[in-house]
mmCIF file of C-alpha atoms in Angstrom:
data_model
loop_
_atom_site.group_PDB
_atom_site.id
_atom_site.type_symbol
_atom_site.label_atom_id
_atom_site.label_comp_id
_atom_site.label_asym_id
_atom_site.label_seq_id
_atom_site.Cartn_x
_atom_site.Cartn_y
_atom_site.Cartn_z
ATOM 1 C CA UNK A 1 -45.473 30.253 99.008
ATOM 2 C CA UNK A 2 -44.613 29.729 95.608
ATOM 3 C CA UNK A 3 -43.163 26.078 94.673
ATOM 4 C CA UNK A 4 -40.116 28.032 92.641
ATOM 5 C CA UNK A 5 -38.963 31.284 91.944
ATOM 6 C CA UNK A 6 -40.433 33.296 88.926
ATOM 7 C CA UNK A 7 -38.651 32.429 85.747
ATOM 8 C CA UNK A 8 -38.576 35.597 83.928
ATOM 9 C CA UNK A 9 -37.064 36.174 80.563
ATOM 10 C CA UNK A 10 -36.633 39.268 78.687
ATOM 11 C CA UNK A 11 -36.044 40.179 75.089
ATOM 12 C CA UNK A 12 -35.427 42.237 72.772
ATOM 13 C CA UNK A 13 -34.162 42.272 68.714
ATOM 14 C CA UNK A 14 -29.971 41.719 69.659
ATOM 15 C CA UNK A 15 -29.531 40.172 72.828
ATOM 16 C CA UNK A 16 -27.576 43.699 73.317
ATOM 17 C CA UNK A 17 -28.854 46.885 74.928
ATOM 18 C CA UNK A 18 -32.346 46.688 75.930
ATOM 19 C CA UNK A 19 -32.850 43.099 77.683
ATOM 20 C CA UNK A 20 -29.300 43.110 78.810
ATOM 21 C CA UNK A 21 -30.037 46.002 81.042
ATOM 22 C CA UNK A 22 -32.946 44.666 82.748
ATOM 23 C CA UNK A 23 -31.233 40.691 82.988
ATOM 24 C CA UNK A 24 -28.294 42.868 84.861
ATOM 25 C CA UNK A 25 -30.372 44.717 87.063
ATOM 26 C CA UNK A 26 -33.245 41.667 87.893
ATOM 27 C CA UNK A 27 -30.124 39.274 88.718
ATOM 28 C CA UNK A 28 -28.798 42.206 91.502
ATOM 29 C CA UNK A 29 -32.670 42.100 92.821
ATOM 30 C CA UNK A 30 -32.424 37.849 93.260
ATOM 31 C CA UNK A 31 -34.789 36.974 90.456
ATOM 32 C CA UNK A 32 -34.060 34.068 88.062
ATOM 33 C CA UNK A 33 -33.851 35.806 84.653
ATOM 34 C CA UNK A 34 -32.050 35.087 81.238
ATOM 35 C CA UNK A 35 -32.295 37.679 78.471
ATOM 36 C CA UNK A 36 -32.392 36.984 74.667
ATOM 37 C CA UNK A 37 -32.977 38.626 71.078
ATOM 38 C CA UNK A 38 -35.542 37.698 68.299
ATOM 39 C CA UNK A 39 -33.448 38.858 65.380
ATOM 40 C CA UNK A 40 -31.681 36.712 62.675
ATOM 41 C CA UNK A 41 -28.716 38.128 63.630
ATOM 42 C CA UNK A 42 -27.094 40.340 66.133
ATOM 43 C CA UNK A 43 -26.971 44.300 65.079
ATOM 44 C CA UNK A 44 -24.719 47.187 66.809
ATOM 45 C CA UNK A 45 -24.906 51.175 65.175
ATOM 46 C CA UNK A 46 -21.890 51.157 63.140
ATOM 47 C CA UNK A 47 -19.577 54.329 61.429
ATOM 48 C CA UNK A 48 -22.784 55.325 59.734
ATOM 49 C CA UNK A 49 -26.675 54.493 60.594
ATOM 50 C CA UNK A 50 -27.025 52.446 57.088
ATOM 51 C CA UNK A 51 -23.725 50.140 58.286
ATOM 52 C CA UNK A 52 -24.327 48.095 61.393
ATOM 53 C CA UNK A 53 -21.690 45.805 62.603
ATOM 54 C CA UNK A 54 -23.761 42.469 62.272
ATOM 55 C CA UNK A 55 -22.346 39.528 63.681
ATOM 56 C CA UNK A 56 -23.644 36.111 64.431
ATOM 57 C CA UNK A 57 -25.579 35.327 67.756
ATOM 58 C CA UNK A 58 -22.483 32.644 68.250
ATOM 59 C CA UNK A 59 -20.387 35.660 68.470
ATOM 60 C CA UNK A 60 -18.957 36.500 71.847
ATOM 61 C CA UNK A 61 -19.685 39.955 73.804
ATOM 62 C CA UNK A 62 -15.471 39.842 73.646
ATOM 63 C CA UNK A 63 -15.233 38.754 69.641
ATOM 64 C CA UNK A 64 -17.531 41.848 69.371
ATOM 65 C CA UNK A 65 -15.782 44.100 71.850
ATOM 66 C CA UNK A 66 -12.357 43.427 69.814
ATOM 67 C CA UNK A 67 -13.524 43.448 66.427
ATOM 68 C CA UNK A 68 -14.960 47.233 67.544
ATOM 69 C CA UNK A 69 -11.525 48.329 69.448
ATOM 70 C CA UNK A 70 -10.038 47.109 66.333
ATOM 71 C CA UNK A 71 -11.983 49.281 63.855
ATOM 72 C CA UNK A 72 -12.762 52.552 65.779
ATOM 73 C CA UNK A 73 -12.219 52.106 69.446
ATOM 74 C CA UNK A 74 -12.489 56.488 69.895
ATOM 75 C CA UNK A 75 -16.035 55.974 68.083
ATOM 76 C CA UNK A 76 -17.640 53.193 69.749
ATOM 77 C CA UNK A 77 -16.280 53.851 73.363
ATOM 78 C CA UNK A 78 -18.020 57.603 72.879
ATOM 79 C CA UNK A 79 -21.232 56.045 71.894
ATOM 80 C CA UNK A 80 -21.182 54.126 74.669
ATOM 81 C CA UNK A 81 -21.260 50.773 72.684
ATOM 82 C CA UNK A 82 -18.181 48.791 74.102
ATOM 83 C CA UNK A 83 -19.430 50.127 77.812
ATOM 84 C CA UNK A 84 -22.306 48.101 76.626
ATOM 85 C CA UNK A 85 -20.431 45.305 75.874
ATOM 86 C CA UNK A 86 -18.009 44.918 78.664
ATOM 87 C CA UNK A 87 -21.609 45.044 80.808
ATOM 88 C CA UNK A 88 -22.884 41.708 78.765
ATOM 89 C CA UNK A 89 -19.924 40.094 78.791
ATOM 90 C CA UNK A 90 -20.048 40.433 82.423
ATOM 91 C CA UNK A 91 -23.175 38.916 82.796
ATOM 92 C CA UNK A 92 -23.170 35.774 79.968
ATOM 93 C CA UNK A 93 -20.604 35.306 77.003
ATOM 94 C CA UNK A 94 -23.036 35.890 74.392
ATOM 95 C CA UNK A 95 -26.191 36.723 73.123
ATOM 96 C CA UNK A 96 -28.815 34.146 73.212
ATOM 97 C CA UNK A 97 -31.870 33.914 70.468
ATOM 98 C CA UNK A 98 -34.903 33.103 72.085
ATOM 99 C CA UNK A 99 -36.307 30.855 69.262
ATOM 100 C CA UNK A 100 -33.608 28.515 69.791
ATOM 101 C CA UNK A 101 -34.363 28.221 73.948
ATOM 102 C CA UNK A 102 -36.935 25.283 74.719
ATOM 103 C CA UNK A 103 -36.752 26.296 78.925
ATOM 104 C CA UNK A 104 -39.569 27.083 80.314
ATOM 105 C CA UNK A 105 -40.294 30.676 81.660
ATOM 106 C CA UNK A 106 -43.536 31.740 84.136
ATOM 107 C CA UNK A 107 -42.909 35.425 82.350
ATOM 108 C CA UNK A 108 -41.484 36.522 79.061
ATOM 109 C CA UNK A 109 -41.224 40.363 78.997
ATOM 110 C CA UNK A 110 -40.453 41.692 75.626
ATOM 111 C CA UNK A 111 -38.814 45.344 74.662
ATOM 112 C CA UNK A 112 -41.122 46.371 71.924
ATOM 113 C CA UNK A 113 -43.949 45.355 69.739
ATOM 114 C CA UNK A 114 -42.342 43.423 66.873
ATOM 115 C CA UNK A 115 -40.236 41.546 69.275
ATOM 116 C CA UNK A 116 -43.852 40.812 71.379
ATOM 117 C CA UNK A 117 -45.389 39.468 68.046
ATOM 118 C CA UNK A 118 -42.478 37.288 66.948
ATOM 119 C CA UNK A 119 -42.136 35.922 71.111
ATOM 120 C CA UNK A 120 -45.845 35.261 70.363
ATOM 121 C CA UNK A 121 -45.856 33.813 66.834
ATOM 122 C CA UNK A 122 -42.858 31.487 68.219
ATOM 123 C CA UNK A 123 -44.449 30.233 71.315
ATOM 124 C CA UNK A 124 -47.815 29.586 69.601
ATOM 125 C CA UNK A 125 -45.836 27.623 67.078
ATOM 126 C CA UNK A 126 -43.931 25.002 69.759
ATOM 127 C CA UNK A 127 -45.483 21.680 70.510
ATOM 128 C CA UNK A 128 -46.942 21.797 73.890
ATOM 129 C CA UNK A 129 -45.676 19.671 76.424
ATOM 130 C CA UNK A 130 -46.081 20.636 79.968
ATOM 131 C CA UNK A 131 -49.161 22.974 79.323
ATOM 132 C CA UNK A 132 -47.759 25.585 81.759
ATOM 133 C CA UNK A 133 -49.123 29.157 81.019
ATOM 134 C CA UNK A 134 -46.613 31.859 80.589
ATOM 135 C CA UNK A 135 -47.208 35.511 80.749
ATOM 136 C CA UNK A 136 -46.114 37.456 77.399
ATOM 137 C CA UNK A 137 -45.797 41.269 78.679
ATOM 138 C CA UNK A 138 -44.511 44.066 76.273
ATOM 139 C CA UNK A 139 -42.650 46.927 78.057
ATOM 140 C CA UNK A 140 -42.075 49.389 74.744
ATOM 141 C CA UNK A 141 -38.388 50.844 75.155
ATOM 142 C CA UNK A 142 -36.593 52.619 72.808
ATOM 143 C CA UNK A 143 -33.400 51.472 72.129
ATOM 144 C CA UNK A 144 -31.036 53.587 73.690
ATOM 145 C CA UNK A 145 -28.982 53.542 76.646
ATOM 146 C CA UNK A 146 -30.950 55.566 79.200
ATOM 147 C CA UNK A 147 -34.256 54.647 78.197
ATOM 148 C CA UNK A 148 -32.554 50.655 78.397
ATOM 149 C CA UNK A 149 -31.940 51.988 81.983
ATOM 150 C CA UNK A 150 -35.502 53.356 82.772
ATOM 151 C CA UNK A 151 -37.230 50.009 81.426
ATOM 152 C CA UNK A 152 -35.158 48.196 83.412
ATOM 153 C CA UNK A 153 -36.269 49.521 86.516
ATOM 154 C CA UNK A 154 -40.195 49.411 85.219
ATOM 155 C CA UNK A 155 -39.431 45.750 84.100
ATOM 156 C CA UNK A 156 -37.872 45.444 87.737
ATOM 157 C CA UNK A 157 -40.782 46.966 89.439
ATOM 158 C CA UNK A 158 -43.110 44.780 86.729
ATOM 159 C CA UNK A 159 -41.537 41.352 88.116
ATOM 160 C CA UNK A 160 -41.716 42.596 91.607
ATOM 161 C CA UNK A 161 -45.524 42.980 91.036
ATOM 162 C CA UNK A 162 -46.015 39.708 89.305
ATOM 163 C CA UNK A 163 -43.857 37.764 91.808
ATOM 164 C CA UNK A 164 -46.683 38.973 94.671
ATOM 165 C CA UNK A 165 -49.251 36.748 92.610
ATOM 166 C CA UNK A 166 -47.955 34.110 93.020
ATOM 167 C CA UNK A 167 -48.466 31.113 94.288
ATOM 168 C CA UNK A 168 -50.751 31.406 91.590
ATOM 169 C CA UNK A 169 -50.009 33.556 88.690
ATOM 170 C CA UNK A 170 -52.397 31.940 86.123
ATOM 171 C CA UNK A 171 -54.638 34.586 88.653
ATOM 172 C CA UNK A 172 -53.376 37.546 85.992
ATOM 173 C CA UNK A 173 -56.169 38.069 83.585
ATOM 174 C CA UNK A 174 -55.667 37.455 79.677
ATOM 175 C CA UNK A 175 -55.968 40.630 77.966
ATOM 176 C CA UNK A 176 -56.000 42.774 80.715
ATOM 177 C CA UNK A 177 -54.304 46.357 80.910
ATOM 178 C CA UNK A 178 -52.943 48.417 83.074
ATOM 179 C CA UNK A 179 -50.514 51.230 83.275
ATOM 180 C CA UNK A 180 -47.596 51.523 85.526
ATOM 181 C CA UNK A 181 -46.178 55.503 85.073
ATOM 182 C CA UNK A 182 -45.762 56.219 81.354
ATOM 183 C CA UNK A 183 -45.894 52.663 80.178
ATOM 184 C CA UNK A 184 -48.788 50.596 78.498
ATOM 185 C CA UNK A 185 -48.297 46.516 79.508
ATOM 186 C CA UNK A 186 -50.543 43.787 78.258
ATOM 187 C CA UNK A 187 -51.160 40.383 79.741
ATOM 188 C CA UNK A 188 -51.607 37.546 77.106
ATOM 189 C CA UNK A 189 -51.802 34.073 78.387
ATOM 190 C CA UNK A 190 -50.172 31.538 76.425
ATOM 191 C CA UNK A 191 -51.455 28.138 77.094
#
């Protein structure tokens, strides 16, 4: 048996669409997840695609929710944006950067490829204390709200998988691949 549950985390740029999704539907299945983003700040489609709402990731899923009913609540409840956000704000009160999260995870599982290289170029740049490997998967999602749906169950079905390794998950090879349905995963071990 394993000495603790698997300490997943999953991430994407905003904290928003994409990780959200999958932290809702792991924490339904019993697992012990916590979502972030990787951007400098948190980004929502706005009126126009060349004006996102940007906000701060100290911002609240309810500061945002308001400040969008306030400016066009027709617009963003038809693109499905403050459904979105009355979801998060259901789940934690804001978005979380991982860069600023020293916890400890057995499995990071990232959204797409930039967000895998920056979870990468930030872990590899942390003074190493415990020596604990942690699995750095990329599950590429686009960032919509059906495909955020779909990658939740893969990233669901991913953790499921992993969580059958263990007692020992150090067992999953670095650099191996393998393909679950339509999606492309890759194991690196972070020591």
């Amino acid at each position: 048996m394993p000495s603790h549950p698997l300490r997943v985390a999953v991430v994407c740029s905003s904290n928003q669409n994409r990780s959200m999704e999958a932290h809702n539907i792991l924490s339904k299945r019993g697992f012990d997840v916590r979502s972030f983003g990787t951007g400098s700040h948190v980004k929502l489609p706005g009126p126009a695609p060349d004006k996102p709402n940007v906000y701060d990731f100290k911002t609240t899923y309810e500061q945002m929710y308001n400040d969008l009913v306030r400016k066009d609540k027709e617009l963003y409840t038809q693109n499905g944006i403050l459904h979105m956000l009355d979801r998060n704000k259901r789940i934690k009160s804001r978005p979380e950067r991982f860069q600023s999260c020293k916890d400890q995870f057995d499995l990071v599982i990232t959204c797409e490829e930039r967000v895998y290289d920056q979870v990468l170029e930030d872990l590899s740049s942390r003074e190493q204390e415990t020596f604990t490997p942690v699995h750095v998967i990329n599950v590429d999602i686009q960032d919509n709200h059906e495909e955020a749906t779909l990658g939740a169950f893969l990233i669901c079905e991913l953790c499921q998988c992993v969580s059958v390794c263990q007692p020992d998950p150090t067992q999953l090879q670095s650099h191996s691949y393998f393909v679950i349905g339509n999606a492309s995963f890759c194991y690196r071990n972070m020591v």
